[in-house]
Structure formats: structure tokens, C-alpha cells
Short mmCIF file of C-alpha atoms in Angstrom, two decimals:
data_model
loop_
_atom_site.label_atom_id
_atom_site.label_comp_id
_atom_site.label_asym_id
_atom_site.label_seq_id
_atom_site.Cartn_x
_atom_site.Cartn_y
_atom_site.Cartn_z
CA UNK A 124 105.44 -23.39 14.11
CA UNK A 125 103.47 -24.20 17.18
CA UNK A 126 104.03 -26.98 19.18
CA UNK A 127 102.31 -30.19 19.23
CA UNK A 128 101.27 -29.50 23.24
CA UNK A 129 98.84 -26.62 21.97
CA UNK A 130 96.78 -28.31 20.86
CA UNK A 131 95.47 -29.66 24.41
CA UNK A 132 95.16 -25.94 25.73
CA UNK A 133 91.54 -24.60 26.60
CA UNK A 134 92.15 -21.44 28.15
CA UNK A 135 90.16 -20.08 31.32
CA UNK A 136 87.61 -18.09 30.41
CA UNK A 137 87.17 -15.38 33.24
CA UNK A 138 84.41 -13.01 33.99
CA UNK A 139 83.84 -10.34 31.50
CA UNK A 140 85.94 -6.98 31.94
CA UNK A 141 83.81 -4.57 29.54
CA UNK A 142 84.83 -0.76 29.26
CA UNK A 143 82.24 0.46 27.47
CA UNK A 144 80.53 1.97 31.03
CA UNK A 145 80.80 1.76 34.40
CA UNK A 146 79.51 -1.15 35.41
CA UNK A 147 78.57 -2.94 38.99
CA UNK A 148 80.65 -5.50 38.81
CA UNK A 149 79.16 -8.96 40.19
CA UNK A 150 80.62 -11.72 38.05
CA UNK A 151 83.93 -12.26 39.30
CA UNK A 152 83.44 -13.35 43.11
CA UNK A 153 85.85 -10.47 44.01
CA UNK A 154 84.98 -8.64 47.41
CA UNK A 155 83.28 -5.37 47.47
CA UNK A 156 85.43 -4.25 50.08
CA UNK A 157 89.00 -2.41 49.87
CA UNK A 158 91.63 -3.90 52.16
CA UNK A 159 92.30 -3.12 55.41
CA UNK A 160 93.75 0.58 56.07
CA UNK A 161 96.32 -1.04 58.01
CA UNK A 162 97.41 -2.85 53.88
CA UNK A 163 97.29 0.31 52.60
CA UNK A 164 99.61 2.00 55.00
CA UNK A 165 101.73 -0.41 55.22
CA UNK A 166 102.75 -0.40 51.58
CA UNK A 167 102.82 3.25 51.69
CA UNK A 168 105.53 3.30 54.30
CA UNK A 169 107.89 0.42 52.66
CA UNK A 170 107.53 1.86 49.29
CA UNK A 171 108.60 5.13 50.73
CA UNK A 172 111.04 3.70 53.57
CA UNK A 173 112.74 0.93 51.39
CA UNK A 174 112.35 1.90 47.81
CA UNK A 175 115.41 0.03 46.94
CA UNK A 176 113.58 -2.76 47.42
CA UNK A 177 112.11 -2.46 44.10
CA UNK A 178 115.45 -2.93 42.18
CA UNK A 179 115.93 -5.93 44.08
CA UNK A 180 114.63 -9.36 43.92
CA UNK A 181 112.06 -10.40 46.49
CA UNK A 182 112.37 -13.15 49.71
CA UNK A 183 112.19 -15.78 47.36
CA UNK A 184 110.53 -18.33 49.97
CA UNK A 185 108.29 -15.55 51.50
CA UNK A 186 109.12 -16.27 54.69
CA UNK A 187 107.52 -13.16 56.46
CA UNK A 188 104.13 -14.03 54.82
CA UNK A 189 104.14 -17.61 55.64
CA UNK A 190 104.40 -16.75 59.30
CA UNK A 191 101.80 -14.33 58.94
CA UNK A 192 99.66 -16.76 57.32
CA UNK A 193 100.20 -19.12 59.92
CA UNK A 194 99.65 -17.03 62.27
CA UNK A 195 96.22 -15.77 61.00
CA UNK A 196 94.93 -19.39 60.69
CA UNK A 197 95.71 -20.44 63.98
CA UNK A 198 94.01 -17.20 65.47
CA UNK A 199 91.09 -17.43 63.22
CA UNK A 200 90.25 -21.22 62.77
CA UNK A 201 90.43 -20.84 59.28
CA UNK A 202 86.68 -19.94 58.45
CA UNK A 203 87.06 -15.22 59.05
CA UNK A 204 82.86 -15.20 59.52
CA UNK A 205 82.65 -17.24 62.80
CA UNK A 206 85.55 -16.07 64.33
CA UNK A 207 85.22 -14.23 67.81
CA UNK A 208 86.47 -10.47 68.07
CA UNK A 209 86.82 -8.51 70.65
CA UNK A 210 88.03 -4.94 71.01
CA UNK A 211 89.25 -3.20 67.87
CA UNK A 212 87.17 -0.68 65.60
CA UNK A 213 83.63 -1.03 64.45
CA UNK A 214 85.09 -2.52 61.17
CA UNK A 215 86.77 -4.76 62.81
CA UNK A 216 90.50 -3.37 62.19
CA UNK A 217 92.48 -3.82 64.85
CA UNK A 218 90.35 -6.70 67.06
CA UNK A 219 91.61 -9.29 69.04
CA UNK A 220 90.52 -12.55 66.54
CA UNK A 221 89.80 -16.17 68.50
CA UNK A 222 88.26 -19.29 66.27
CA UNK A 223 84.92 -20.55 67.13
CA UNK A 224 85.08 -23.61 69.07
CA UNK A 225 83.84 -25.48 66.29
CA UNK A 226 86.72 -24.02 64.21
CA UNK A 227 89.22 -24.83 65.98
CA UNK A 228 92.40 -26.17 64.76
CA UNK A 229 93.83 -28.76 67.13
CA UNK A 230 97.57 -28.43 66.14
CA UNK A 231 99.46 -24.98 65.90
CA UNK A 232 99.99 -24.34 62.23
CA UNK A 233 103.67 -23.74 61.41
CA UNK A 234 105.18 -21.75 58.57
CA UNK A 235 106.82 -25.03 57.08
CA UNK A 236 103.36 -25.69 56.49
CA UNK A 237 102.68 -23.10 53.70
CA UNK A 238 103.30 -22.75 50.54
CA UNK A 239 102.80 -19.27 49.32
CA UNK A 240 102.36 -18.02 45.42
CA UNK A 241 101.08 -15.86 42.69
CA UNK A 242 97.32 -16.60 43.54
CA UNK A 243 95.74 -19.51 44.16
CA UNK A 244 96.08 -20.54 40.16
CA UNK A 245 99.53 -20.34 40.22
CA UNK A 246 99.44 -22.54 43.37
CA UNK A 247 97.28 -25.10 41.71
CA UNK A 248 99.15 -25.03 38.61
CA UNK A 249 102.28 -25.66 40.48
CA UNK A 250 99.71 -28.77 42.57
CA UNK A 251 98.84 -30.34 39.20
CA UNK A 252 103.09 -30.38 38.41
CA UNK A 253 104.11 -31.91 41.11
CA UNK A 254 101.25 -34.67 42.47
CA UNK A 255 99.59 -35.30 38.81
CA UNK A 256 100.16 -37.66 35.97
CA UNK A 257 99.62 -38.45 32.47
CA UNK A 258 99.19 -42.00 33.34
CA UNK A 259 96.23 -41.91 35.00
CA UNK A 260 93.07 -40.21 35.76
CA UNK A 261 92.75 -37.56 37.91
CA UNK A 262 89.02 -37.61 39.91
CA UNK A 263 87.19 -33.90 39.90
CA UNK A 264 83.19 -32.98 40.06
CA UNK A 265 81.62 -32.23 36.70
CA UNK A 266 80.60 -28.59 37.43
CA UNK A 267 83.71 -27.29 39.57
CA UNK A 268 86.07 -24.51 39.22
CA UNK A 269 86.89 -24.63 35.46
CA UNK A 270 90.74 -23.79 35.67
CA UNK A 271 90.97 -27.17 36.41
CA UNK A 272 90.66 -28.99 33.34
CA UNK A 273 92.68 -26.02 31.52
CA UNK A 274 95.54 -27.38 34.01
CA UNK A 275 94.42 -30.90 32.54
CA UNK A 276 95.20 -30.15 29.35
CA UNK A 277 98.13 -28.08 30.11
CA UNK A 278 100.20 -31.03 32.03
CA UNK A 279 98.35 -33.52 29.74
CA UNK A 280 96.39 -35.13 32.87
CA UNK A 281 93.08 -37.20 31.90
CA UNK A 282 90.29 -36.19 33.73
CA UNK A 283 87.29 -38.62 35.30
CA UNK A 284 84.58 -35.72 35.40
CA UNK A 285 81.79 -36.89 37.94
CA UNK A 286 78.39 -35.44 37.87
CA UNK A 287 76.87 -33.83 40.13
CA UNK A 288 74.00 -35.33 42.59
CA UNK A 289 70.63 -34.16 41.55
CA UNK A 290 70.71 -31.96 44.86
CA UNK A 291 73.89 -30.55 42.80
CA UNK A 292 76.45 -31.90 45.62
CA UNK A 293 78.90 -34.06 45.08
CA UNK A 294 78.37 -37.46 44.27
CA UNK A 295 81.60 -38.79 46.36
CA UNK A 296 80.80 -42.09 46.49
CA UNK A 297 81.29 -42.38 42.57
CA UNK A 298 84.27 -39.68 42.79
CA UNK A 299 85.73 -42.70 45.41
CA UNK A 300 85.20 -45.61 43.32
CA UNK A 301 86.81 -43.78 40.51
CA UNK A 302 89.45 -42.89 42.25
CA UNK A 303 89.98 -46.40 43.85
CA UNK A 304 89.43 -47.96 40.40
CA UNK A 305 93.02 -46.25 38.97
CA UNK A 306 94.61 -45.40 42.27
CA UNK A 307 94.13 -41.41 41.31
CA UNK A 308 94.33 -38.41 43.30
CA UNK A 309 90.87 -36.26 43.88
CA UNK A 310 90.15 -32.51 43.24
CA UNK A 311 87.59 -30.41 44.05
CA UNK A 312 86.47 -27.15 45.57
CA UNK A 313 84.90 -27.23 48.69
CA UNK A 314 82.37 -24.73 49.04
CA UNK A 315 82.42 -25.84 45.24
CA UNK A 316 81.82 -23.30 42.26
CA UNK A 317 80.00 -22.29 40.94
CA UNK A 318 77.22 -24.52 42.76
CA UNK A 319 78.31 -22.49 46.56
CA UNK A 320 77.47 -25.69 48.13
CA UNK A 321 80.41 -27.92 50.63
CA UNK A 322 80.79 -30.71 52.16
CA UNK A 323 81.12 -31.00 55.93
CA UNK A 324 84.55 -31.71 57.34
CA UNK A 325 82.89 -35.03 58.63
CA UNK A 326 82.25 -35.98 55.06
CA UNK A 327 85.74 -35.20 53.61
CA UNK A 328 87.05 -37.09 56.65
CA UNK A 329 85.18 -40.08 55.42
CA UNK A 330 86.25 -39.45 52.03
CA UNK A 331 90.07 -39.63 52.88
CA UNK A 332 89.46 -42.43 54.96
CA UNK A 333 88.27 -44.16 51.93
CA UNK A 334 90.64 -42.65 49.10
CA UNK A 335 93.97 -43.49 47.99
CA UNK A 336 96.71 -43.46 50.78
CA UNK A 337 99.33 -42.46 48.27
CA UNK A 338 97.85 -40.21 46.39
CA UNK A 339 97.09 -36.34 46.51
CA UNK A 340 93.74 -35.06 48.08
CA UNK A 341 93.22 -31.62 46.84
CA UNK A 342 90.76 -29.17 48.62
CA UNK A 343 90.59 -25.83 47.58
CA UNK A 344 88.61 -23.70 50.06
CA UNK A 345 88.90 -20.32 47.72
CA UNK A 346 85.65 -19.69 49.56
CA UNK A 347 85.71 -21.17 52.82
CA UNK A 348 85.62 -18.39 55.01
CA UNK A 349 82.37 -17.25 54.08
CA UNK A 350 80.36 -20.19 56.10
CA UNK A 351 81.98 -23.49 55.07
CA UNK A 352 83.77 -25.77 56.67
CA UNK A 353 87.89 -25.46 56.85
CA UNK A 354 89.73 -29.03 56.38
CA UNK A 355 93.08 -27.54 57.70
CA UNK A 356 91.93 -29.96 61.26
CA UNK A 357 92.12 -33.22 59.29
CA UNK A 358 96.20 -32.51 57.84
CA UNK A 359 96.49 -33.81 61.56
CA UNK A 360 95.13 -37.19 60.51
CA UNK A 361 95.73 -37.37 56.80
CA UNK A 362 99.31 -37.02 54.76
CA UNK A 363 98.67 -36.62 51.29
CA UNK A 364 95.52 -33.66 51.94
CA UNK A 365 96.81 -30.64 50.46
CA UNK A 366 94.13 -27.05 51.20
CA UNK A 367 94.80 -24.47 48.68
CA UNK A 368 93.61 -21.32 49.42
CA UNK A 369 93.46 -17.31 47.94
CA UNK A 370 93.70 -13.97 49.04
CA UNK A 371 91.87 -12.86 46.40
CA UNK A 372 87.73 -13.34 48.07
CA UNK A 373 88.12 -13.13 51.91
CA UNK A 374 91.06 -10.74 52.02
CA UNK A 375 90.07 -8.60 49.50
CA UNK A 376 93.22 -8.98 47.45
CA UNK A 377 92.20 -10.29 44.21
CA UNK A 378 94.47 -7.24 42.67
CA UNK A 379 97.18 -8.29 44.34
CA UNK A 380 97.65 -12.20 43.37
CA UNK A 381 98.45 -14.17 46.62
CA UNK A 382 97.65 -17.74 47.26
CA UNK A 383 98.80 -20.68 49.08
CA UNK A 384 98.53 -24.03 50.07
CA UNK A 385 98.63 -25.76 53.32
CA UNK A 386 99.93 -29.15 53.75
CA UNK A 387 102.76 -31.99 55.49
CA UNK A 388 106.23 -30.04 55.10
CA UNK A 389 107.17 -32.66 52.23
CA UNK A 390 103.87 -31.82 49.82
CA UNK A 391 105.11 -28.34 50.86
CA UNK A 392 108.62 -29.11 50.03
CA UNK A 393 107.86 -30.60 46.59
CA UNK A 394 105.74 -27.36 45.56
CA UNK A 395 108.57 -25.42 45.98
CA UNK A 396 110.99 -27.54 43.86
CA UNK A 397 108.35 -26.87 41.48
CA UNK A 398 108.20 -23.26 42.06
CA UNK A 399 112.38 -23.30 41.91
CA UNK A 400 112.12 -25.03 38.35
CA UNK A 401 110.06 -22.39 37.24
CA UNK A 402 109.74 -18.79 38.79
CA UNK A 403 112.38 -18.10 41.52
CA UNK A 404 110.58 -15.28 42.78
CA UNK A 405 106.75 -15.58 41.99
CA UNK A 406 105.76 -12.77 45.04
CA UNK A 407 107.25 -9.45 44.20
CA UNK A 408 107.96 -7.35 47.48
CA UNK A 409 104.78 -5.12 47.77
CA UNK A 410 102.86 -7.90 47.41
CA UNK A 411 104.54 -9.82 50.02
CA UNK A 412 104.33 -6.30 52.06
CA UNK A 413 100.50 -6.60 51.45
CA UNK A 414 99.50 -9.95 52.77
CA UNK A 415 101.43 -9.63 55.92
CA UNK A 416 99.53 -6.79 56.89
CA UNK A 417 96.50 -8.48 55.90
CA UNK A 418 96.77 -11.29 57.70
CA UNK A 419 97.19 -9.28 60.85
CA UNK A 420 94.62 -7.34 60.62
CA UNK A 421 92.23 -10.25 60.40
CA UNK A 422 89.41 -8.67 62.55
CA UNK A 423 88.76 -6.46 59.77
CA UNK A 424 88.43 -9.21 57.40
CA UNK A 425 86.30 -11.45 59.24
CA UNK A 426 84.25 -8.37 59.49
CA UNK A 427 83.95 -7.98 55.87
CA UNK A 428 83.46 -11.76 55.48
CA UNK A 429 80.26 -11.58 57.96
CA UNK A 430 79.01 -8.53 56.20
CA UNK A 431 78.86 -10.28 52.53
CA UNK A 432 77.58 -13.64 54.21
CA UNK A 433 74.83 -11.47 56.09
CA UNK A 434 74.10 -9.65 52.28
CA UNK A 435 74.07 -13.30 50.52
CA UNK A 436 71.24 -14.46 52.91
CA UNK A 437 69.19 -11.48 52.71
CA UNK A 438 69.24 -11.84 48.82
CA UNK A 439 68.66 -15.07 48.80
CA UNK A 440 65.65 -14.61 50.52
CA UNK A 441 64.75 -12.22 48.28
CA UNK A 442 65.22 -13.94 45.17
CA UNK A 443 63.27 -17.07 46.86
CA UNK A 444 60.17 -14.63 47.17
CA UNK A 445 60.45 -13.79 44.02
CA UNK A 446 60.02 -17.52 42.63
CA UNK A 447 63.70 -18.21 42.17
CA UNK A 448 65.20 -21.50 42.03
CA UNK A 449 68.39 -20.97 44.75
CA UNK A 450 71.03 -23.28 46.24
CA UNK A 451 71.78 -22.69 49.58
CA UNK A 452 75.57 -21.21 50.04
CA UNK A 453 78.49 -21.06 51.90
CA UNK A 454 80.11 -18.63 49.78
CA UNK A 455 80.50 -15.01 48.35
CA UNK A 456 78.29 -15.96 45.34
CA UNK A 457 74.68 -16.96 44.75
CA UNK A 458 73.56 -19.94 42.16
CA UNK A 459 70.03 -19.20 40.90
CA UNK A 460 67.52 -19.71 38.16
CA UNK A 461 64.04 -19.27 37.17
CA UNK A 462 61.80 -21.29 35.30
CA UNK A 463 60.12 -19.59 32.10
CA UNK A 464 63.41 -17.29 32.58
CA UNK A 465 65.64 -18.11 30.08
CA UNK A 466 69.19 -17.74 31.94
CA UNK A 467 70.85 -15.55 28.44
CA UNK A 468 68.08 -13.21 28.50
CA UNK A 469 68.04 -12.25 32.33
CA UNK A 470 72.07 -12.17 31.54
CA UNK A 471 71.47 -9.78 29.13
CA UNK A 472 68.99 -8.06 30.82
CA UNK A 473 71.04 -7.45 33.53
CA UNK A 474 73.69 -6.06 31.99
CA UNK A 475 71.60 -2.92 29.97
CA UNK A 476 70.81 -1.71 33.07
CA UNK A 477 74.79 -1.32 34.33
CA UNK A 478 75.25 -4.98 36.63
CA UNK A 479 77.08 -7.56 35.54
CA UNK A 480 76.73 -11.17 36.61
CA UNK A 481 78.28 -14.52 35.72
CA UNK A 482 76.67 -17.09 32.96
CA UNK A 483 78.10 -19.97 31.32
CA UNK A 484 77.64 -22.18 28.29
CA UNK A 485 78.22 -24.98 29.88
CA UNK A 486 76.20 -27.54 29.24
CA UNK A 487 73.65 -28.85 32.68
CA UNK A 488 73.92 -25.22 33.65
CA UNK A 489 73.27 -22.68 30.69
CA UNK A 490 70.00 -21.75 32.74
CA UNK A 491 71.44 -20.44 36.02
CA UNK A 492 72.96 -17.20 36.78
CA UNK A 493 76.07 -17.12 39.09
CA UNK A 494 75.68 -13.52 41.34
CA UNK A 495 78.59 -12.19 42.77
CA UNK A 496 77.43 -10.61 46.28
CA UNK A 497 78.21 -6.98 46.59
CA UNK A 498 77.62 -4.30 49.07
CA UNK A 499 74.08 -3.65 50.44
CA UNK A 500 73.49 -0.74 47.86
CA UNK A 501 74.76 -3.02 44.80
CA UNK A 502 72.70 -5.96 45.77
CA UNK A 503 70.00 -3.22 46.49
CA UNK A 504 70.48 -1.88 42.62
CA UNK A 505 70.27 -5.70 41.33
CA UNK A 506 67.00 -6.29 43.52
CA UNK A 507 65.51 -3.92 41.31
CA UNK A 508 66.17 -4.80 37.97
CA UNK A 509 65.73 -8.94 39.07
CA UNK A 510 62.06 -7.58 40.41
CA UNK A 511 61.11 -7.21 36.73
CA UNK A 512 62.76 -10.65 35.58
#
């Protein structure tokens, strides 16, 4: 009864939702923090103002949120911890946002630019369609964001997996020659999960400079605002880089299921042929309400953005002190282990005492423990249980 295409599915396996208790929830790199009053209000009045609007089918292209979007990252830089603010509340709401000089972009980001989804999975999914074939191999890191290889196997695209470097970066001289040896496009996450580690935007310039010409360069900077480096400069320089990006960490909208891309107008265009062949409507009208007033009230996200990076860096410290094996990172997460720990067993014992975190089977990594980085009082709670590990 089942087609023959099943049989190449491996679905995602996310972080665990239990119900058994209330739990502190650090395994699924959401944000501790709610969004923006201004978010909140906002749907509140167009629920209440337009409610006819949910009987009716949504801007199909989004075109209010693009702008928005657009608008944010040229105001911000791209990367919400370093940018400047000035004025506004003491959380930020309502600030006059400027990029960091390093951060700035050197073009003025225009709607055509965007593509906006379902969250960023839906964008990627909709990335593998249109720039991705069966044909050849498609270049990724070993230990990256495991949707995608599901998307492999759902579009039947072969996969070159490269290991990591022993530093756990990316090895992208042998991601290049792989590339160059089948003419394939290149994917990876950069920070990159669940390692938290990035390249500079020096070193991704070098890699497009040595990739492919006409084929897709995929960055996904889920987590870039929390201290990496945004790539969104180089679209000046490069036509076939496409930046996907989420809602769901910086903006605190992982509830709400935004994403985008950013990109040349004809990568954009082809994205939304895909989207047209598929779901005519992916962002229903609240949602679309949502991320425009998210986007400006960007002071209060960069606000939240600093807070978690300020948290991450205080418990890495910690956990260093404590004889803990930890990458340095760039994101919302933490990559640790600790030898004579086995990584199960502090897993488990984690989780009796009400926190979970992230571990995975996978093979090269079964040892570490991925940590979601909450609030001071929830990294606070997992400092003292991790005391006794």
C-alpha cells in the first residue's frame, strides 16, 4: 500500500516533549523569553479589529512581513546581540536599533530579497526542491543540523557527509574538493549544531570563492544572532549564496513557525514557484500579524539575544570549573562533556531532578550533552544538579 519513496524517509527526531511533570525545558534551543509586548498587542488588536480575516485566506506572498524583515536586517546588521540601541525601555522595546560597524550590511536589503515561510524547515525543504538533485551529491558537515539528511531522503538527494575537524569545525577544504569533484551545491549551518561553533564571514568568503559558480551555497544562520557572524554582506559578491534564517531562537517565535531565506531575487523567485506548487498560503494571517511586529520591535530582541549570550558565557565558565569538556559558542546552546561522565547517565540524571537537555545517539557524539541556555534562574537550577555530576 505504501509507496516505494517511503522507504528513504528518516524522520526528524526533535527534542523530547514529556508530560509527565513540569519540566525546565532546555533541549530544544527555544528562547526563554516571551515576545515582545508590542507582538502580543498587536495580535490582540487585529484579531479583535479584523476578525474576518480569519475566514479568509492570507497575503499569499507576505508582503508586509518581507518589508518588515528587510527592514529589521538593514537596521540591525543581521547579528540582534551587537547591535547599538539607544532610547527605548530597559528591555529594550521600543529602542532606536543601529548595526555594529562590523555588522554592517553594505547594500540596503530589499523585500524582493526574502523569501518568507512556515519556519525555517519549511524554507529549507522548499531550498532542497528547487536547487537539489538526485544526480549528484549534495556537500554537508557530518554532525550538522539533522533535518538535513531527512530532506535527503525525502527529495532522494545523495549526501557527501564530511567530518568534522578534530577542533570539531568544519573541515572546508574537504567539503570544497567534494564539492568541486561533482560540481554540487554545499550546506551547512553556520554557527553549526549542535557543535555552536561558525565560521568567520572571511572564511565563507573564501569558501564561495572556491565553490561551484553554478551551484547553490546554503547558509543557515538559525543561530546567528547570538555572536556569529551574518553572511547576508557577501549576497553582494556572490549569486548562488542563499541565508536561511528562523524566527523561532532570536525572536522568540518558535510557536509561531516563521522562517525565511535571503537571497538574488531569482533564487528568491524560484522558492516561491516552489511554494506555489505546493502550499499557496503557508503563513496564516496572525502569524504574518506576529512577525511584523517583531521585527519592529527589534531593540527588545537584541536585548533578549545579549541577555542569553551573557547567560551562555557565565555557564560556560562554570561548567569549565567544574572539569567540563566545552566548545566555545556563538549560539543559544552549549556543547559539553565530561570524561568518566558517561553522557546517558548525566542525561538521565538531569532529567529526575525536573531539567531537560538534549542527547543524541549519534555516533562521534553519544558522550556530549547539548544545553539549551535558559534564564539566569533555570541555568541557576541546572548549576546545581551538574555540581553533583
Amino acid at each position: 500500500m505504501l509507496s516505494s519513496r517511503m522507504s528513504n524517509l528518516h524522520p526528524y527526531v526533535p527534542g523530547e516533549q514529556p508530560k509527565d511533570r513540569i519540566y525546565i525545558k532546555l533541549n530544544a534551543n527555544e528562547n526563554p523569553y516571551p515576545p515582545s509586548p508590542k507582538v502580543i498587542k498587536a495580535v490582540r488588536a487585529e484579531a479583535k479589529a479584523h476578525p474576518e480575516k480569519m475566514a479568509l485566506y492570507p497575503d499569499p506572498d507576505s508582503n508586509g512581513l518581507k518589508e518588515a524583515i528587510a527592514d529589521m536586517l538593514n537596521k540591525s546588521g543581521g547579528v540582534l546581540c551587537r547591535a547599538n540601541l539607544e532610547k527605548g525601555k530597559k528591555n529594550g522595546s521600543g529602542a532606536i536599533v543601529s548595526p555594529s560597524e562590523f555588522d554592517k550590511i553594505p547594500f540596503v536589503v530589499t523585500p524582493d530579497m526574502i523569501y518568507a515561510g512556515n519556519g525555517s524547515d519549511e524554507v529549507l525543504s522548499f531550498v532542497f526542491y528547487a536547487f537539489f538533485d538526485s544526480d549528484r551529491k549534495l556537500v554537508l558537515p557530518e554532525h550538522t543540523y539533522s533535518f538535513y539528511p531527512v530532506y535527503g531522503g525525502f527529495y532522494n538527494i545523495p549526501l557527501a557527509k564530511i567530518p568534522l575537524k578534530e577542533d570539531w569545525t568544519l573541515d572546508t577544504e574537504k567539503m570544497l574538493e567534494a564539492a568541486n569533484k561533482e560540481n554540487s551545491g554545499i550546506i551547512f549551518a553556520n554557527p553549526n549544531a549542535p557543535t555552536s561553533l561558525g565560521l568567520t564571514r572571511d572564511q565563507v568568503r573564501k569558501m564561495l570563492e572556491k565553490a561551484p559558480k553554478d551551484r547553490v551555497f546554503v547558509v543557515d544562520e538559525a543561530y546567528v544572532d547570538f555572536g556569529g557572524e551574518s553572511c547576508i554582506p557577501l549576497l553582494a559578491e556572490f549569486q548562488n549564496l542563499v541565508i536561511v534564517r528562523t524566527t523561532s531562537k532570536s525572536l522568540c517565535g518558535a510557536g509561531q513557525r516563521l522562517g525565511y531565506l535571503v537571497a538574488n531575487k531569482e533564487l528568491v523567485e524560484a522558492v516561491t514557484t516552489v511554494k506555489n506548487s505546493l502550499n499557496h498560503f503557508p503563513i496564516d494571517f496572525l502569524a504574518q500579524t506576529a512577525g511584523i511586529a517583531a521585527c519592529r520591535d527589534a531593540g527588545y530582541y537584541a536585548k533578549c539575544a545579549q541577555s542569553v549570550a551573557f547567560e551562555r558565557d557565565e555557564f560556560i565558565d562554570f561548567l569549565r570549573e567544574k572539569g567540563w569538556f566545552v566548545l566555545d559558542s556563538q549560539t543559544n546552546f552549549i556543547f559539553c562533556k565530561k570524561d568518566g561522565v558517561n553522557g546517558q547517565e548525566a542525561y538521565r540524571r538531569i532529567k529526575k531532578e525536573g531539567i531537560l537537555v538534549r542527547r543524541f545517539d549519534t555516533p562521534g557524539i553519544e558522550e556530549y550533552l547539548r544545553i539549551t541556555v535558559g534564564t539566569h534562574e533555570q541555568m541557576q537550577a541546572l548549576r546545581d544538579v551538574m555540581e553533583e555530576l
